mmCIF file of C-alpha atoms in Angstrom:
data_model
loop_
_atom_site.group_PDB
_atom_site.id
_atom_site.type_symbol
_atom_site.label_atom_id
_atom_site.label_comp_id
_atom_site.label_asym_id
_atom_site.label_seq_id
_atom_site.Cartn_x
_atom_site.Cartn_y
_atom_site.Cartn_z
ATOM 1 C CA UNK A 1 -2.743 -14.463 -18.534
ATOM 2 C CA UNK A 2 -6.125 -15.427 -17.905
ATOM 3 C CA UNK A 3 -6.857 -19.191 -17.044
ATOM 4 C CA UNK A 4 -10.297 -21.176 -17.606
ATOM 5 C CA UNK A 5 -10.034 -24.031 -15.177
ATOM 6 C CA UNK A 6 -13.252 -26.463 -15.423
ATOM 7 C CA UNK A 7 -13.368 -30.377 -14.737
ATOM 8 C CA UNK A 8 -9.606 -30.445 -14.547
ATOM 9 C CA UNK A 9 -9.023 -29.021 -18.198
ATOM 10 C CA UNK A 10 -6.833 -26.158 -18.304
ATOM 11 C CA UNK A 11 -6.836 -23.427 -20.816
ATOM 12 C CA UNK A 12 -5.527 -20.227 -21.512
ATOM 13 C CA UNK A 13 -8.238 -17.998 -23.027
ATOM 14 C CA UNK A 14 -6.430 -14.682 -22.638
ATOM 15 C CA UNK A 15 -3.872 -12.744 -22.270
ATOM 16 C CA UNK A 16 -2.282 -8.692 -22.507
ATOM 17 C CA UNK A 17 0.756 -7.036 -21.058
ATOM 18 C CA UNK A 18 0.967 -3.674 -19.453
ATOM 19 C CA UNK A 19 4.305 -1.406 -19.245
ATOM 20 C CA UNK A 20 6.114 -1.576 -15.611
ATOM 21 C CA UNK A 21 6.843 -3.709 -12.729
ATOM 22 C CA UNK A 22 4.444 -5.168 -10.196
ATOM 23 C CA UNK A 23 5.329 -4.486 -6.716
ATOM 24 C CA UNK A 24 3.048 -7.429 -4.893
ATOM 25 C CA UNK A 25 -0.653 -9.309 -5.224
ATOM 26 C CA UNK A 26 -2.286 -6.083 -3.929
ATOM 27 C CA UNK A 27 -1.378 -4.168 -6.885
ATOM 28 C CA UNK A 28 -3.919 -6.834 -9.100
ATOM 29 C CA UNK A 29 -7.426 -6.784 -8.586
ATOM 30 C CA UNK A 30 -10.335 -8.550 -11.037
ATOM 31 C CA UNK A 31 -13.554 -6.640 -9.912
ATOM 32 C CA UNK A 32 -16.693 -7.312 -12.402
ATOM 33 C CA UNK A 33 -15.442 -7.764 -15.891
ATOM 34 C CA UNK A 34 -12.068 -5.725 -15.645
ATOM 35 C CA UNK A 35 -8.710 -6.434 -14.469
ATOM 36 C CA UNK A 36 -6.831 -3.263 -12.230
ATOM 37 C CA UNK A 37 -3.346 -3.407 -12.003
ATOM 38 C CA UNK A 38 -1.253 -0.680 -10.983
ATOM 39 C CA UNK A 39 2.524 -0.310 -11.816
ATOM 40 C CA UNK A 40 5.737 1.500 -11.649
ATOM 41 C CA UNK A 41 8.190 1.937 -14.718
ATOM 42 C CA UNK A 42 11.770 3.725 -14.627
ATOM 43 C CA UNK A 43 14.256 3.622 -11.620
ATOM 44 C CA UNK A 44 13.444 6.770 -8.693
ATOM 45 C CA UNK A 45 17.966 7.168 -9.056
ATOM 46 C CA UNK A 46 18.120 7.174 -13.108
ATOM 47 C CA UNK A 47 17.223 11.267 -14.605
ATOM 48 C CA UNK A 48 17.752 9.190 -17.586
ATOM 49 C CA UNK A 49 14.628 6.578 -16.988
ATOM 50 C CA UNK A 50 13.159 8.274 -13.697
ATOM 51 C CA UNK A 51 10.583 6.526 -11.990
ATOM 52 C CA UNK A 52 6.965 6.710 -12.811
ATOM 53 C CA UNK A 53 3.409 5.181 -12.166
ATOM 54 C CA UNK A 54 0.349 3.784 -13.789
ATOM 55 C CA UNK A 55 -2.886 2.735 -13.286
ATOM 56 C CA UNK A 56 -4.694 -0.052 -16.378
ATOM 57 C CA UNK A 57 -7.859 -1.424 -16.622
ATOM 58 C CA UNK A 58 -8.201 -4.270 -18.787
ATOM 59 C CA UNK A 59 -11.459 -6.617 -20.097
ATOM 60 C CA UNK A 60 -11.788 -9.810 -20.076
ATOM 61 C CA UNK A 61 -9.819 -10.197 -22.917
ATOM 62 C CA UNK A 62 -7.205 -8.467 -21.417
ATOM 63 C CA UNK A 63 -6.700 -5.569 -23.434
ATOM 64 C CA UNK A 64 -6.369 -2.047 -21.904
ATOM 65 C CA UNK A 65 -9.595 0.500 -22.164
ATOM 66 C CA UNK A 66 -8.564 2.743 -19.659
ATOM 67 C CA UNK A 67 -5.346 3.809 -17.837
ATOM 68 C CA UNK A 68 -3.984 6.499 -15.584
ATOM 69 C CA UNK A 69 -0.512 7.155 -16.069
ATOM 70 C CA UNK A 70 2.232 8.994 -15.065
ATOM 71 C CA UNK A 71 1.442 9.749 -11.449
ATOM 72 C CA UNK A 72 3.875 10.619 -9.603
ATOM 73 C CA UNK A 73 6.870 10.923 -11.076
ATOM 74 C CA UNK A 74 10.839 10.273 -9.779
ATOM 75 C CA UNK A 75 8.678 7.718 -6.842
ATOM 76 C CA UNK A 76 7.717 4.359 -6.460
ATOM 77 C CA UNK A 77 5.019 2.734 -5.693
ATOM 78 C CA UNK A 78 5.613 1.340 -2.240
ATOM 79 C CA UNK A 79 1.640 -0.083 -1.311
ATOM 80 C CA UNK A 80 -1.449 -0.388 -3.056
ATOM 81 C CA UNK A 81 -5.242 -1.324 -2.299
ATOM 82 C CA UNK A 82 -8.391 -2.115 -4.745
ATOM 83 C CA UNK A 83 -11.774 -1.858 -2.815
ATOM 84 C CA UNK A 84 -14.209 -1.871 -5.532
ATOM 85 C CA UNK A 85 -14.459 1.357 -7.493
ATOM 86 C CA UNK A 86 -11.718 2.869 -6.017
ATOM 87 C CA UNK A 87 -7.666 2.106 -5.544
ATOM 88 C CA UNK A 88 -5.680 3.360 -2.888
ATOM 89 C CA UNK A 89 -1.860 3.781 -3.722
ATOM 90 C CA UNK A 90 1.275 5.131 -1.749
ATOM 91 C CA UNK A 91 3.983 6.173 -3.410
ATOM 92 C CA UNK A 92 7.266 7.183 -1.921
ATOM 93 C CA UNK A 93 11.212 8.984 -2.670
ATOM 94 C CA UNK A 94 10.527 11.531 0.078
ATOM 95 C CA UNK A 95 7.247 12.133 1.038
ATOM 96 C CA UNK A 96 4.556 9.413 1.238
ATOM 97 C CA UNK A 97 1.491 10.568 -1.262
ATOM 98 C CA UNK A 98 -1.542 8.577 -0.375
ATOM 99 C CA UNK A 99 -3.787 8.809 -3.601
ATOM 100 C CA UNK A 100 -7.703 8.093 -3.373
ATOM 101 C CA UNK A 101 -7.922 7.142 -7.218
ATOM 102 C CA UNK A 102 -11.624 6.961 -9.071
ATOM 103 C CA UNK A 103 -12.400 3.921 -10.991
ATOM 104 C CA UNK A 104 -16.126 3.832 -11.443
ATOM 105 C CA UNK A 105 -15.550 4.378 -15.002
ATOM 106 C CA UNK A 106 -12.916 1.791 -16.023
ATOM 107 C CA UNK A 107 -12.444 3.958 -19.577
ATOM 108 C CA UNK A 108 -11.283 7.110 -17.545
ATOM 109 C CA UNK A 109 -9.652 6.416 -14.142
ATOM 110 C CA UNK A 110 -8.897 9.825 -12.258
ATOM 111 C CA UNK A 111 -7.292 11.105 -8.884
ATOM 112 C CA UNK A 112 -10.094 11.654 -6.486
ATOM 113 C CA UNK A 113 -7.562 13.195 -3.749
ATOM 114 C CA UNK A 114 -4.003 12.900 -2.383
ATOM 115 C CA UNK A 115 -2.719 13.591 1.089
ATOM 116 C CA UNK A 116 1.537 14.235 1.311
ATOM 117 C CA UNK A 117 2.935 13.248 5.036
ATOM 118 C CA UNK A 118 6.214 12.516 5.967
ATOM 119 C CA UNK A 119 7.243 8.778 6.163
ATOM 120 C CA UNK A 120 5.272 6.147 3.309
ATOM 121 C CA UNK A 121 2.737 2.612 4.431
ATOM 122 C CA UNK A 122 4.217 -0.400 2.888
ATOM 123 C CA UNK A 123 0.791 -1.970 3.482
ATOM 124 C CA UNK A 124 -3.134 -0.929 2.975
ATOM 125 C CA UNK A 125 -6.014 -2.786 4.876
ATOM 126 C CA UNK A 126 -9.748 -1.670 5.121
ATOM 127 C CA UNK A 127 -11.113 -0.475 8.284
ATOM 128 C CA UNK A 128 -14.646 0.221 6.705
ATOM 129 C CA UNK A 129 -15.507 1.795 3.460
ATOM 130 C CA UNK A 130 -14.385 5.051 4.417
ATOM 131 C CA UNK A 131 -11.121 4.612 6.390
ATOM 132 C CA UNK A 132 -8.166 2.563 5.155
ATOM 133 C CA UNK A 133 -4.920 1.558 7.950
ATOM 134 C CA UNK A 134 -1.201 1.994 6.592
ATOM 135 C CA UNK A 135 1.929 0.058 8.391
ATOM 136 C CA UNK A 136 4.779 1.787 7.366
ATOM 137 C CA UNK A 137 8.241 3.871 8.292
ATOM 138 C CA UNK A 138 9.128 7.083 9.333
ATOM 139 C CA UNK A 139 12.649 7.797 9.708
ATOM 140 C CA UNK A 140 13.635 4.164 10.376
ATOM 141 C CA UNK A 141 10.471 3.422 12.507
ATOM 142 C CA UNK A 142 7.381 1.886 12.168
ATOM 143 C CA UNK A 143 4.689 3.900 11.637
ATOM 144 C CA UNK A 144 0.927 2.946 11.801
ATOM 145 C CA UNK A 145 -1.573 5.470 10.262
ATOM 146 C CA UNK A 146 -5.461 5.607 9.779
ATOM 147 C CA UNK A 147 -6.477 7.631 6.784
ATOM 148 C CA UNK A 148 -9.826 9.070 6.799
ATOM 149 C CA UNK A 149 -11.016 8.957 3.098
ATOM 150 C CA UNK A 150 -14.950 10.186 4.225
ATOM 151 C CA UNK A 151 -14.173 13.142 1.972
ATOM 152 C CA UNK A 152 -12.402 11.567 -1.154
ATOM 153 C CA UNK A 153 -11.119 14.849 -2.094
ATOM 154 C CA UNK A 154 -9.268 15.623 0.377
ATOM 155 C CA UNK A 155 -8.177 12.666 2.524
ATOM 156 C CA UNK A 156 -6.797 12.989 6.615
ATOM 157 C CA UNK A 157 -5.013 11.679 8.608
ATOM 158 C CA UNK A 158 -8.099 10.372 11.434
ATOM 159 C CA UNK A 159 -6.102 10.312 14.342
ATOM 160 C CA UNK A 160 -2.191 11.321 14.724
ATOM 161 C CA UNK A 161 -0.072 8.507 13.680
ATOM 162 C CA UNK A 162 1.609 5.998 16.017
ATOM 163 C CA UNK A 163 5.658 5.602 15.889
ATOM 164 C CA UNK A 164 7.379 2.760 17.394
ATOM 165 C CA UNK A 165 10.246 4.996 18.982
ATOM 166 C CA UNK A 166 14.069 3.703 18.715
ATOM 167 C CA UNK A 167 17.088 3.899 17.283
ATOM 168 C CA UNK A 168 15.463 1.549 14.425
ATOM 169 C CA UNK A 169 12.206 -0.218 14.850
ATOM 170 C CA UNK A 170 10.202 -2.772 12.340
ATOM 171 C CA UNK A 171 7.398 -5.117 11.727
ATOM 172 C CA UNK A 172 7.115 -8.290 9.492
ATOM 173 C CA UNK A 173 3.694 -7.027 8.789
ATOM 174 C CA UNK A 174 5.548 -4.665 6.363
ATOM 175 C CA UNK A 175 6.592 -7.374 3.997
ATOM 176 C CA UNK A 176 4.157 -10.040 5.143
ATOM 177 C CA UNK A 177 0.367 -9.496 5.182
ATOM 178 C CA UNK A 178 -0.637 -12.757 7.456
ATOM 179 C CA UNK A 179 1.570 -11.127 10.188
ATOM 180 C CA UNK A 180 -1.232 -8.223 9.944
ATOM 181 C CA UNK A 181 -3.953 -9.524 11.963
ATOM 182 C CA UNK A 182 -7.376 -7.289 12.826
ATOM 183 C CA UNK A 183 -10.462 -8.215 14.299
ATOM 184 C CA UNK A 184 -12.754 -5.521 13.501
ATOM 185 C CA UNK A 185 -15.031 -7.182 16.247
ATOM 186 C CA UNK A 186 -12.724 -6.117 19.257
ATOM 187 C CA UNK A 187 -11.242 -3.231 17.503
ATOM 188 C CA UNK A 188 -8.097 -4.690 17.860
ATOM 189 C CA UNK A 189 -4.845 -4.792 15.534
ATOM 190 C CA UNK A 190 -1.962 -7.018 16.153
ATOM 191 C CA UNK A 191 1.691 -6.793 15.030
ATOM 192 C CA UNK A 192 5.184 -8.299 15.571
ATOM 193 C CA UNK A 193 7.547 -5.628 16.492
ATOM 194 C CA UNK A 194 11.144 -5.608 16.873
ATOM 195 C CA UNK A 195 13.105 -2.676 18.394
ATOM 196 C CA UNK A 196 16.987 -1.376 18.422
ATOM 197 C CA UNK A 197 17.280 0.604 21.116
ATOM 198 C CA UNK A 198 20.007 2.717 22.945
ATOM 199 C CA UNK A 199 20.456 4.651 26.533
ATOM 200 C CA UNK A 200 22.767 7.150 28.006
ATOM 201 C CA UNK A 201 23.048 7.755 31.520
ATOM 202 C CA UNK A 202 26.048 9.592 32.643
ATOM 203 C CA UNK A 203 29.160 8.205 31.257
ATOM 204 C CA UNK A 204 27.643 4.822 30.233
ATOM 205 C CA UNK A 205 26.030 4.038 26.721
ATOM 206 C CA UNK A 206 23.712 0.973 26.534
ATOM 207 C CA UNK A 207 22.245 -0.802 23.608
ATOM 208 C CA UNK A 208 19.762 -3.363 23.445
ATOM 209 C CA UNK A 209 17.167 -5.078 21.107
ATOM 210 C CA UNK A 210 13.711 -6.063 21.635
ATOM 211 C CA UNK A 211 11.282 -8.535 19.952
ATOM 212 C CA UNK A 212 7.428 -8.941 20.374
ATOM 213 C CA UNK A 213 4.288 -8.042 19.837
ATOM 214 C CA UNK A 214 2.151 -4.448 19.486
ATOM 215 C CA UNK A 215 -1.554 -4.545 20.628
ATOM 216 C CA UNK A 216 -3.246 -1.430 19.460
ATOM 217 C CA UNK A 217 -6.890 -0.357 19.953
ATOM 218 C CA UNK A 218 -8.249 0.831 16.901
#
């Protein structure tokens, strides 16, 4: 639905649907006079209804003039990121795709570039124009990457990824954007952490959990 709100009237002057589920605010994005909004459809365990994704762009009346669909099918989407004429999405079963996707025509989105790495980023934030950060997991443990999209093409990795080793590690930044925070300034990022961990020394077995906070340099 689209929502006129002026001198405290209220009215609905549009509205559209698109097929699939949303996964979060970062999958909607009004940029100029379209709408982007980028869903999933299908379930990644059904080979009746497996798991697909789309891209839509829709006017200001909220009808669809261009779409991308399809991509990347039996996965999910698990983050996504508008920055003006292009949308960064991660999807994930067993790989993490990270897709550069082209949307400076709204009638005919495309796939710039994809880069497959092991793990998936359950969150996208801009560095600059041509390098986006990912929080994610890898086998249980957070991950934090830097993608280097300089070459749309064919997107890197810029540096090698950082795990937080343990048995299991996580971050509330993964579900929780405000718990992201990056000051571009000092080059810092900041995230809460919390760690399982275990030791074995000889005959004894120790296991412990810790809670706080990463620093990192960017």
């Amino acid at each position: 639905y689209r929502v006129h709100i002026r001198d405290g009237e209220i009215e609905c002057e549009a509205k559209g649907e698109v097929p699939g589920r949303v996964l979060n605010q970062f999958s909607m994005d009004e940029y100029g006079e379209y709408f982007r909004i980028a869903t999933t459809i299908g379930q990644t365990w059904s080979p009746e209804n497996p798991s697909r994704n789309n891209l839509y762009v829709l006017n200001m009346s909220l009808g669809i003039i261009g779409s991308l669909e399809d991509l990347a099918p039996t996965e999910s989407i698990y983050s996504a990121r508008f920055m003006g004429d292009r949308c960064y999405l991660v999807t994930f079963r067993q790989v993490d795709p990270f897709f550069v996707i082209d949307l400076s025509n709204p009638f005919e989105p495309k796939v710039l570039g994809y880069l497959k790495i092991p793990g998936f980023s359950e969150y996208l934030h801009p560095y600059d124009e041509d390098h986006i950060m990912g929080v994610g997991k890898q086998d249980n443990n957070v991950k934090l990457s830097l993608f280097d999209v300089t070459n749309v093409t064919a997107p890197t990795e810029a540096v090698p990824p950082y795990i937080v080793e343990g048995e299991w590690s996580d971050s509330t930044a993964l579900t929780d954007h405000k718990a992201f925070l990056f000051d571009k300034s000092r080059q810092l990022l900041v995230i809460p952490v919390s760690i399982n961990w275990a030791e074995v020394k000889g005959d004894e077995y120790t296991k412990g959990f810790w809670q706080g906070a990463y620093v990192f340099n960017i």
